[in-house]
XYZ file of N, CA, C and O in Angstrom:
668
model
N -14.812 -14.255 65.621
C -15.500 -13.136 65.005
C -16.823 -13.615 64.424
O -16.862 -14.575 63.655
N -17.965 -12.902 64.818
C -19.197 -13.232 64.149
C -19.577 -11.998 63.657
O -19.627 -10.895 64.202
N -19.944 -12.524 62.064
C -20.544 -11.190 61.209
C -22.256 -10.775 61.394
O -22.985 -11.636 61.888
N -22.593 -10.020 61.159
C -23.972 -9.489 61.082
C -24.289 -10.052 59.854
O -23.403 -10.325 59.044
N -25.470 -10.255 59.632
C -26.504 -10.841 58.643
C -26.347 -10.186 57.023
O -26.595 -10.604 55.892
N -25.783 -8.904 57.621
C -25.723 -8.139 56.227
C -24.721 -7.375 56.067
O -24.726 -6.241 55.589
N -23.498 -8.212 56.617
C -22.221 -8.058 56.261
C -22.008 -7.961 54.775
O -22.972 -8.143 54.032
N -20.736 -7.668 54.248
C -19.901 -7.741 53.253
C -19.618 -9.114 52.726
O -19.685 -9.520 51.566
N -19.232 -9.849 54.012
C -18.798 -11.085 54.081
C -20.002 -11.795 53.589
O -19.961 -12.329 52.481
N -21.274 -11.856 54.461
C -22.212 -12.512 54.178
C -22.536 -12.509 52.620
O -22.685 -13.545 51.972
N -22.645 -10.989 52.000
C -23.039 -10.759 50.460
C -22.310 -11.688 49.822
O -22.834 -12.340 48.919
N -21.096 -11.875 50.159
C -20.369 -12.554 49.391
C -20.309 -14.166 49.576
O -19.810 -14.791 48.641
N -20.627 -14.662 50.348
C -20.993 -16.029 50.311
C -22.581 -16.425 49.807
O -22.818 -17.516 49.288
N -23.849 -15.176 50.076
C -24.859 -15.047 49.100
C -24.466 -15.577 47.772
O -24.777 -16.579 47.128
N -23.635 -14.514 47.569
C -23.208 -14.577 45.645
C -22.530 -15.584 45.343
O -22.339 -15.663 44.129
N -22.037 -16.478 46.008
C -21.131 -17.850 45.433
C -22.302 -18.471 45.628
O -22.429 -19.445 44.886
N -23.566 -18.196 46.634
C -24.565 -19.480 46.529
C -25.337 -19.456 45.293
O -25.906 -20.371 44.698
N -25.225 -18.092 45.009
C -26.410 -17.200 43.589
C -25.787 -18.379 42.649
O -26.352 -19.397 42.249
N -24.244 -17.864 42.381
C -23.485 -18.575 41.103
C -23.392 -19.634 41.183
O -23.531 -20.102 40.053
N -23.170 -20.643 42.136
C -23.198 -22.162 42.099
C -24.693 -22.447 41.904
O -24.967 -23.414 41.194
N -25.217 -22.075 42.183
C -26.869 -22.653 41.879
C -27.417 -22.426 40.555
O -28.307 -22.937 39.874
N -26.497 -21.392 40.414
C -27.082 -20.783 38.978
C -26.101 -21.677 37.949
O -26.847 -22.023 37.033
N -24.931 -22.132 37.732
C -24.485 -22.734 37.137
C -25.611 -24.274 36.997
O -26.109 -24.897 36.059
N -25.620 -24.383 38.446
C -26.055 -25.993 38.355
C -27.593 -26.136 37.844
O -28.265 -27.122 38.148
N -27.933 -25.419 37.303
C -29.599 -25.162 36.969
C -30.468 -24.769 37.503
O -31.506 -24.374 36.971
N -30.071 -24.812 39.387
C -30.917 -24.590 40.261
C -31.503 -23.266 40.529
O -31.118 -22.577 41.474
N -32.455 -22.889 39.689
C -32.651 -21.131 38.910
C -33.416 -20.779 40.118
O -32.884 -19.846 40.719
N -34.651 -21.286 40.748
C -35.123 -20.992 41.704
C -34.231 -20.260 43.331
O -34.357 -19.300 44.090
N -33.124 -21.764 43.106
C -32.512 -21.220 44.418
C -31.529 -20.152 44.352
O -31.077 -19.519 45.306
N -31.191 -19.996 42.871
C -30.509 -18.841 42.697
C -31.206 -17.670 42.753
O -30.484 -16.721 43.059
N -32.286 -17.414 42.578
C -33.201 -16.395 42.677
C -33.423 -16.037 44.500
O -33.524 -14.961 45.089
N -33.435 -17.380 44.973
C -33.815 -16.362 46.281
C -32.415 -16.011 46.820
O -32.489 -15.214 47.755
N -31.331 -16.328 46.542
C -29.915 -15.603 47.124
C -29.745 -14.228 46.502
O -29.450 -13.264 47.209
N -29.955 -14.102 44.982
C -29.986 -13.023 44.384
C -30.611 -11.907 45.247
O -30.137 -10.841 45.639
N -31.929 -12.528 45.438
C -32.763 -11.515 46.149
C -32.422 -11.015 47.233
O -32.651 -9.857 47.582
N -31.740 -12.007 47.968
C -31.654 -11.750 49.648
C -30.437 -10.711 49.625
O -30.329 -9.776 50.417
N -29.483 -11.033 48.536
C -28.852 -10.185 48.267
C -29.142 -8.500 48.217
O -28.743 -7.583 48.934
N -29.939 -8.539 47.144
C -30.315 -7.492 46.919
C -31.283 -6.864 47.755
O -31.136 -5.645 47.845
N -32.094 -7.287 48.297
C -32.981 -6.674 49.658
C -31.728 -6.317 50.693
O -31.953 -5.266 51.293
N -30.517 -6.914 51.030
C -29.304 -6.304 52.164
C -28.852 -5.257 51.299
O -28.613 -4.150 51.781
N -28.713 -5.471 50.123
C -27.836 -3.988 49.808
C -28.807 -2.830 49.465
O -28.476 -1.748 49.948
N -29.876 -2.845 48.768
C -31.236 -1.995 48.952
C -31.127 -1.128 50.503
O -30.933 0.058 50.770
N -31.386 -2.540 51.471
C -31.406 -1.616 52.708
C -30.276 -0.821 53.352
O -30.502 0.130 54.099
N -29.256 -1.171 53.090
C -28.061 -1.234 53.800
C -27.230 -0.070 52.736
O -26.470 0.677 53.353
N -27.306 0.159 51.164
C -26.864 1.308 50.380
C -27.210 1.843 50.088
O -26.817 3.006 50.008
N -29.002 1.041 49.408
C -29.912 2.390 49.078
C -29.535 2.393 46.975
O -28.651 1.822 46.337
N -30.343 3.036 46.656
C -30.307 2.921 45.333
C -29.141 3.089 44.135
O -29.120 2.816 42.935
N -28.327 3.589 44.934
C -27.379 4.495 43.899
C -25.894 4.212 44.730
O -25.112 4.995 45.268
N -25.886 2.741 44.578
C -24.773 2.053 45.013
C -24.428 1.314 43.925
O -25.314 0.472 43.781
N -23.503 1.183 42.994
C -22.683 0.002 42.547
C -22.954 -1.278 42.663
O -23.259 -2.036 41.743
N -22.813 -1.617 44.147
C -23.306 -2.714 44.560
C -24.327 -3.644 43.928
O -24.296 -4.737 43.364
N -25.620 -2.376 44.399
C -27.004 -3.140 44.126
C -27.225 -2.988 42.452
O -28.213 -3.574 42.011
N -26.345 -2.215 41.445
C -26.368 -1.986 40.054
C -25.977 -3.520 39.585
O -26.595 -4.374 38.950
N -25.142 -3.494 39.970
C -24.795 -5.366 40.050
C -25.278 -6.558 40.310
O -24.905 -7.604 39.780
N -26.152 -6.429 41.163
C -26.854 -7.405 41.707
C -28.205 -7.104 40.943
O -28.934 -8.059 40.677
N -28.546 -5.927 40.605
C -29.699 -6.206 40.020
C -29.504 -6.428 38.080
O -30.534 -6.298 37.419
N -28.488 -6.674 37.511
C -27.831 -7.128 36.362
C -27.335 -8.280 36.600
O -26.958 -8.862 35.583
N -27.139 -9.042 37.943
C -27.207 -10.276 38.203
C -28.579 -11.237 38.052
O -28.852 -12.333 37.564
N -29.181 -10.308 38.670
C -30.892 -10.981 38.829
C -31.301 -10.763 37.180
O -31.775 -11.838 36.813
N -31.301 -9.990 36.277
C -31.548 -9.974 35.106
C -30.869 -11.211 34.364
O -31.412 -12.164 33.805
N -29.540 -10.916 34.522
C -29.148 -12.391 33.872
C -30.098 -13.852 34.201
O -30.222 -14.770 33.390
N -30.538 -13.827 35.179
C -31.217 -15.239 36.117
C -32.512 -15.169 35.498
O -32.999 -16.201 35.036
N -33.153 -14.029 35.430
C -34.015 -14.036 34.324
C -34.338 -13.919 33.222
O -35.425 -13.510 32.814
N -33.325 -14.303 32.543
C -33.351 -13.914 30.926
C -32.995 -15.347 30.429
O -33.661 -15.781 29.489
N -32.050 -16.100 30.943
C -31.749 -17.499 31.097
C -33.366 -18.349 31.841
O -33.400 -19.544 31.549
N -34.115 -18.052 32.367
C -35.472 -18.303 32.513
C -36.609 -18.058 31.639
O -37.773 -18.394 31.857
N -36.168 -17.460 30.663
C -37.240 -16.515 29.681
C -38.290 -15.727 30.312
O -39.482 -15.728 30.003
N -37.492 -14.789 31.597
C -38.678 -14.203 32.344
C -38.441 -12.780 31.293
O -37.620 -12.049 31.848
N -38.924 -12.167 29.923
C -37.838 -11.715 30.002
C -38.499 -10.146 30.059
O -37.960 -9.225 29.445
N -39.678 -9.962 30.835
C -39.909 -8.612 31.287
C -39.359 -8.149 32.428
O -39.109 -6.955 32.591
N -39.072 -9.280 33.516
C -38.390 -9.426 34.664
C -36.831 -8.569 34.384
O -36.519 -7.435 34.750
N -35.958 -9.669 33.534
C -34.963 -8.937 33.102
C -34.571 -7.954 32.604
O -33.452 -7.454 32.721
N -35.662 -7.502 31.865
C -35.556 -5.888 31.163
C -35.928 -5.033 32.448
O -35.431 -3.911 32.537
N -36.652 -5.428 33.306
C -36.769 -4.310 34.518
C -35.459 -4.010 35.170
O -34.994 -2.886 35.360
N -34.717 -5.597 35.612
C -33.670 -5.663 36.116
C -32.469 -4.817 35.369
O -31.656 -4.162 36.020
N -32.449 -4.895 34.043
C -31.182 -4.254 33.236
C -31.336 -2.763 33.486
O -30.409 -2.058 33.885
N -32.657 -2.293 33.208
C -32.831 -0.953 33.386
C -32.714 -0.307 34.520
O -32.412 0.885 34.554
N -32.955 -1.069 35.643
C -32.566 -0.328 36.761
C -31.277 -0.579 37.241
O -30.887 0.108 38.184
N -30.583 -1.388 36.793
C -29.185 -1.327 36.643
C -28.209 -0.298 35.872
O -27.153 0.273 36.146
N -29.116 -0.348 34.735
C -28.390 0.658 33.712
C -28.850 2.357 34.774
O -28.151 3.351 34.969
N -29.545 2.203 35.002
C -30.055 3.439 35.417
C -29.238 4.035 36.526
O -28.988 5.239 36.585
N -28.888 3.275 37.278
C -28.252 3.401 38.685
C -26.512 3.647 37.757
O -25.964 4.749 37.776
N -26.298 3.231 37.507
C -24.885 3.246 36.729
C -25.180 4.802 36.442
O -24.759 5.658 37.221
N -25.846 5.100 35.407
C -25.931 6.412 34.575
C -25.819 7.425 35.968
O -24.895 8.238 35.948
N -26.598 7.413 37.009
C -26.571 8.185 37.865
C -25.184 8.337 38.561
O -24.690 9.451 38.737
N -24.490 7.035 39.004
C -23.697 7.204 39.627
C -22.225 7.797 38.675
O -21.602 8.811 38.987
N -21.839 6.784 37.333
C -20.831 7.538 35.907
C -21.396 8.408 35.174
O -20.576 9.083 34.552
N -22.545 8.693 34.976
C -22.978 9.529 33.694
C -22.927 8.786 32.665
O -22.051 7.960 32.409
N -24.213 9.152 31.805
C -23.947 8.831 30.681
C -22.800 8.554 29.548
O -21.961 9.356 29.139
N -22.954 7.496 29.244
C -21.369 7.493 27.898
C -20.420 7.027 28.613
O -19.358 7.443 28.150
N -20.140 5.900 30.155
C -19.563 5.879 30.626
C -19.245 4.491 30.394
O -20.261 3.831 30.175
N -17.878 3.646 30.364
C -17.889 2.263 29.670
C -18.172 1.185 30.995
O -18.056 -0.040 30.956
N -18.496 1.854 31.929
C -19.486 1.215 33.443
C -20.559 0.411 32.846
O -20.561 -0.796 32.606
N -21.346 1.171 32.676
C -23.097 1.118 30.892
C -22.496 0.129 30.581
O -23.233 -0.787 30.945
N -21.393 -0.402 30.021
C -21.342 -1.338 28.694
C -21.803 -2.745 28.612
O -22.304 -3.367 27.675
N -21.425 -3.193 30.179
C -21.954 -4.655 30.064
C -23.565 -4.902 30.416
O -24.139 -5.867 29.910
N -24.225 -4.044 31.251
C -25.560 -4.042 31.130
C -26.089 -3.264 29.681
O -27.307 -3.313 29.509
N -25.594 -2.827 29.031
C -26.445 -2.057 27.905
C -26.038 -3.280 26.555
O -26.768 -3.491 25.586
N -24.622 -4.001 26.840
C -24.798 -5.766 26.037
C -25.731 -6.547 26.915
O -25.845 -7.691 26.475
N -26.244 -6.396 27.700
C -27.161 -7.326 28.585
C -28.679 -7.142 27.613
O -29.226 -8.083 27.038
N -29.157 -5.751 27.604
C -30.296 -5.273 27.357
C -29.981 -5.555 25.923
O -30.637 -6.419 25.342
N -29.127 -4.967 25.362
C -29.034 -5.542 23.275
C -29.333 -7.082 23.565
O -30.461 -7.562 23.453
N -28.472 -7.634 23.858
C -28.927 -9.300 23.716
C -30.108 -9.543 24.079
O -30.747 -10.028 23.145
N -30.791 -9.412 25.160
C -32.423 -9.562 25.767
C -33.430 -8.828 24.201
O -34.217 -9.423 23.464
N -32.964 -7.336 24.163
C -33.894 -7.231 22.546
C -33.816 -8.226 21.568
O -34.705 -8.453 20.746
N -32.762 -8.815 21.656
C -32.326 -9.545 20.168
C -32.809 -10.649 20.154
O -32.693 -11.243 19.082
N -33.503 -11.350 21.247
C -34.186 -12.603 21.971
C -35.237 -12.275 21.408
O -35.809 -12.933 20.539
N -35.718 -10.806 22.039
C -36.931 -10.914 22.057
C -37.442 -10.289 20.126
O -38.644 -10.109 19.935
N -36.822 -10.129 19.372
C -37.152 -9.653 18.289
C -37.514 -8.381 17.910
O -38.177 -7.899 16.992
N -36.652 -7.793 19.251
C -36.681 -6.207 18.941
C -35.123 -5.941 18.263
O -34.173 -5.908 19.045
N -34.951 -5.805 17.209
C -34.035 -5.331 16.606
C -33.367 -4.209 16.372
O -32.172 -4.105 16.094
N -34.536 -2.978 16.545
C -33.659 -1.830 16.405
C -33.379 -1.446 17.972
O -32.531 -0.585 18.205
N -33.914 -1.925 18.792
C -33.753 -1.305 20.031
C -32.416 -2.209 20.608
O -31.612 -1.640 21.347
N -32.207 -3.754 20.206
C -31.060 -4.400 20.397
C -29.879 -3.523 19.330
O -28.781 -3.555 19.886
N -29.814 -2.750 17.953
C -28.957 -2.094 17.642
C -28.653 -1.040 18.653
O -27.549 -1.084 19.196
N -29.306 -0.308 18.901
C -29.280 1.171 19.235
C -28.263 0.462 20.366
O -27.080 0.715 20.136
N -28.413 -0.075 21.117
C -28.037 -0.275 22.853
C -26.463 -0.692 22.448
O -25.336 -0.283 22.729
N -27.102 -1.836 21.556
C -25.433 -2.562 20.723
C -23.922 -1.262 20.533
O -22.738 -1.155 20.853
N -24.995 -0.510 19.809
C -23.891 1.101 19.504
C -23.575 1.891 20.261
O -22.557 2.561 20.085
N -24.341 2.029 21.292
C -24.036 2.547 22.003
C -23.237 2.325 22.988
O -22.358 3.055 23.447
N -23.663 1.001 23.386
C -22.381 0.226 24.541
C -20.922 0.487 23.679
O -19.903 0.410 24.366
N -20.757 0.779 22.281
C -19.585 0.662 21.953
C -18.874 2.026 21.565
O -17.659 2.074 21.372
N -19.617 3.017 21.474
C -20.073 4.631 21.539
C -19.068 4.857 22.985
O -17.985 5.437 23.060
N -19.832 4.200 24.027
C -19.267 4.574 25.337
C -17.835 4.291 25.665
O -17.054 4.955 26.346
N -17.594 2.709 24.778
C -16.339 1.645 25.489
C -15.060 3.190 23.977
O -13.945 3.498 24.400
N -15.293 3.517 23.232
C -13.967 3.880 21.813
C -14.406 5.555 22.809
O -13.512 6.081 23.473
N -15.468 6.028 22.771
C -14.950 7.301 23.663
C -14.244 7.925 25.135
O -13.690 8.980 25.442
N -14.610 6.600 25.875
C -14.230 6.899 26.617
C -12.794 5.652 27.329
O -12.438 5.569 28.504
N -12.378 5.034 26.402
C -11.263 3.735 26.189
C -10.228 3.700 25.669
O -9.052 3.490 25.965
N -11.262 4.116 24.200
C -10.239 4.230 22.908
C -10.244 2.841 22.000
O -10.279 1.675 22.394
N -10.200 3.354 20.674
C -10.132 2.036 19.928
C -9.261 0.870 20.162
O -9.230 0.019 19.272
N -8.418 0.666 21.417
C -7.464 -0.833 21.367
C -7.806 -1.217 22.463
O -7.150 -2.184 22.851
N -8.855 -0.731 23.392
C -8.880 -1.334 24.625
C -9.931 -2.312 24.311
O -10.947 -2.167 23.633
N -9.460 -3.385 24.972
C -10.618 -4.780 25.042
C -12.092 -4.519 25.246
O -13.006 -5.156 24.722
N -12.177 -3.727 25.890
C -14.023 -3.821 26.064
C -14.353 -2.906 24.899
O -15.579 -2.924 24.793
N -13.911 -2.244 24.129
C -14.066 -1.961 22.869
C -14.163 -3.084 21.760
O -15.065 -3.315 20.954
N -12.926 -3.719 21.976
C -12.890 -4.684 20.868
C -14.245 -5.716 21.053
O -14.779 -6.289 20.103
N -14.711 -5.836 22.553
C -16.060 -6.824 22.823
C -16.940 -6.330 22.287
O -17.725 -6.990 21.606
N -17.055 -4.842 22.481
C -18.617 -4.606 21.697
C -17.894 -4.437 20.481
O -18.386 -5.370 19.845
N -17.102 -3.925 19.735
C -17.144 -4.383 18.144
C -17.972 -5.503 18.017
O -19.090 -5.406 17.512
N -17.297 -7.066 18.634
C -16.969 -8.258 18.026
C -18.571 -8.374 18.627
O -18.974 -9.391 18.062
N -19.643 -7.889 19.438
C -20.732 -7.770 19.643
C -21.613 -7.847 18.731
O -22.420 -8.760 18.554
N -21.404 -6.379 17.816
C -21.787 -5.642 17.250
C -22.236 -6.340 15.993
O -23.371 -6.381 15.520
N -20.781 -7.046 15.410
C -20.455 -7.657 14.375
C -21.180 -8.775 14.485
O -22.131 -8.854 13.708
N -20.967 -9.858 15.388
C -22.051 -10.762 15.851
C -23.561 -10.462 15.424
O -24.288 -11.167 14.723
N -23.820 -9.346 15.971
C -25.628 -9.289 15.904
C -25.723 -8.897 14.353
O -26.807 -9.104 13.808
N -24.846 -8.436 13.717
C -24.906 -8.245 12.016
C -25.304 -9.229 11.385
O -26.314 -9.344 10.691
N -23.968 -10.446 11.780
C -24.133 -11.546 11.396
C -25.229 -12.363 11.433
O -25.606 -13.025 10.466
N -25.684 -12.349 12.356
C -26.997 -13.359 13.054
C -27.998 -12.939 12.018
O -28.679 -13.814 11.485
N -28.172 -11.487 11.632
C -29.342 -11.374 10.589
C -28.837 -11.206 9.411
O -29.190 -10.296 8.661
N -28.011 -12.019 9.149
C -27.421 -12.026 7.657
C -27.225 -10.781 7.249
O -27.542 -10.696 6.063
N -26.851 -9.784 7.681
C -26.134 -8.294 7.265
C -24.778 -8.742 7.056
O -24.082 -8.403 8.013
N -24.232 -9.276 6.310
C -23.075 -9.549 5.807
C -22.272 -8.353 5.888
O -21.520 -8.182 6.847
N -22.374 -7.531 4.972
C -21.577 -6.359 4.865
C -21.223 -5.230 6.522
O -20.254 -4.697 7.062
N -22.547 -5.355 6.724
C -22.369 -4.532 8.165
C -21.743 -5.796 9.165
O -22.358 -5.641 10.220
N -21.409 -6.219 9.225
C -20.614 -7.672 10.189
C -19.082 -7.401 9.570
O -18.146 -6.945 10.228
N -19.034 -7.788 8.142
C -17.852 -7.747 7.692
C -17.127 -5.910 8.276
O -16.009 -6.008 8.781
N -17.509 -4.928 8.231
C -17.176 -4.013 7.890
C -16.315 -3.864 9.591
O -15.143 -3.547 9.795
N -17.736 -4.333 10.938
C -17.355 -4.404 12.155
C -16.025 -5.181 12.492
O -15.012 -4.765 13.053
N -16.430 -6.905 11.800
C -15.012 -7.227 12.215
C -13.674 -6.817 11.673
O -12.632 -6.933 12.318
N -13.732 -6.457 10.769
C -12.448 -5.567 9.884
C -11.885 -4.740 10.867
O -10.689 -4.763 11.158
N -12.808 -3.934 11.435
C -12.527 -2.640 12.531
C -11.930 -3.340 13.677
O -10.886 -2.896 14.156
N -12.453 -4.327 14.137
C -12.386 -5.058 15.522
C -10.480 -5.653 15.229
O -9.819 -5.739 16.263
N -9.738 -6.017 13.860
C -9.328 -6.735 13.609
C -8.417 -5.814 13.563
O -7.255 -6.179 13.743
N -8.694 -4.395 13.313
C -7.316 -3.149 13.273
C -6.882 -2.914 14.612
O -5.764 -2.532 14.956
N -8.163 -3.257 15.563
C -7.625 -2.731 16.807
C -7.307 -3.342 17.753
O -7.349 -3.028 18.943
N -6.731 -4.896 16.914
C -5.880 -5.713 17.754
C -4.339 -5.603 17.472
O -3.541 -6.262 18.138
């Protein structure tokens, strides 16, 4: 059996080359698998695939770990964006790119725009989850985290308390 270039199969040996390269530092060569990636599923799904929502929150990660980090905010957003289209808004799909985009603000010293995203990823995970499901308890323990980091004691304490009922 021989696959076509822009198989399933192929994507997926792409993406072990993305992640092994990307583990091993090799950021460049992870970038062009990312890409090649994402140029097959672009052509081959088209915008408002899952797929390429992924891959382009892959490529954000690769650039945010680079300090590219306008690169990555393009990447999160059109990730986040493609998500919203395909779940709708408030959907706990959003959650790990909208902790992608809070952490990238919080780098970059945007603070209220790293809250807003922070609350909201966790807005999405308790409405549409419920307070005991794990990706709830992540953005709590998120949440609480980014409190902490700017010495908001009380707003940290108050998060992990919450995070700590709904284990």
């Amino acid at each position: 059996t021989t696959f076509s270039k822009e198989s399933s199969e192929i994507i997926s040996v792409l993406n072990n080359l993305a992640e092994t390269t990307y583990n091993l530092g090799k950021y460049n060569e992870a970038e062009s698998f990312y890409k090649r990636i994402l140029d097959i599923l672009q052509k081959n799904s088209g915008q408002n695939d899952i797929k390429t929502a992924v891959a382009l929150n892959n490529l954000g990660n690769l650039y945010k770990i680079q300090q590219k980090y306008k690169d990555a905010e393009l990447m999160y957003a059109q990730s986040l964006s493609i998500r919203e289209r395909i779940f709708g808004k408030g959907h706990p799909e959003l959650s790990t790119v909208m902790n992608n985009l809070a952490a990238l603000y919080k780098i970059q010293y945007k603070i209220t725009s790293s809250e807003e995203m922070y609350k909201k990823s966790l807005a999405a995970n308790e409405s549409s989850l419920g307070q005991f499901h794990p990706y709830t308890i992540v953005s709590l323990s998120n949440l609480a985290d980014f409190y902490y980091s700017l010495e908001k004691y009380q707003d940290a304490l108050a998060y992990y308390e919450k995070m700590l009922s709904s284990i």
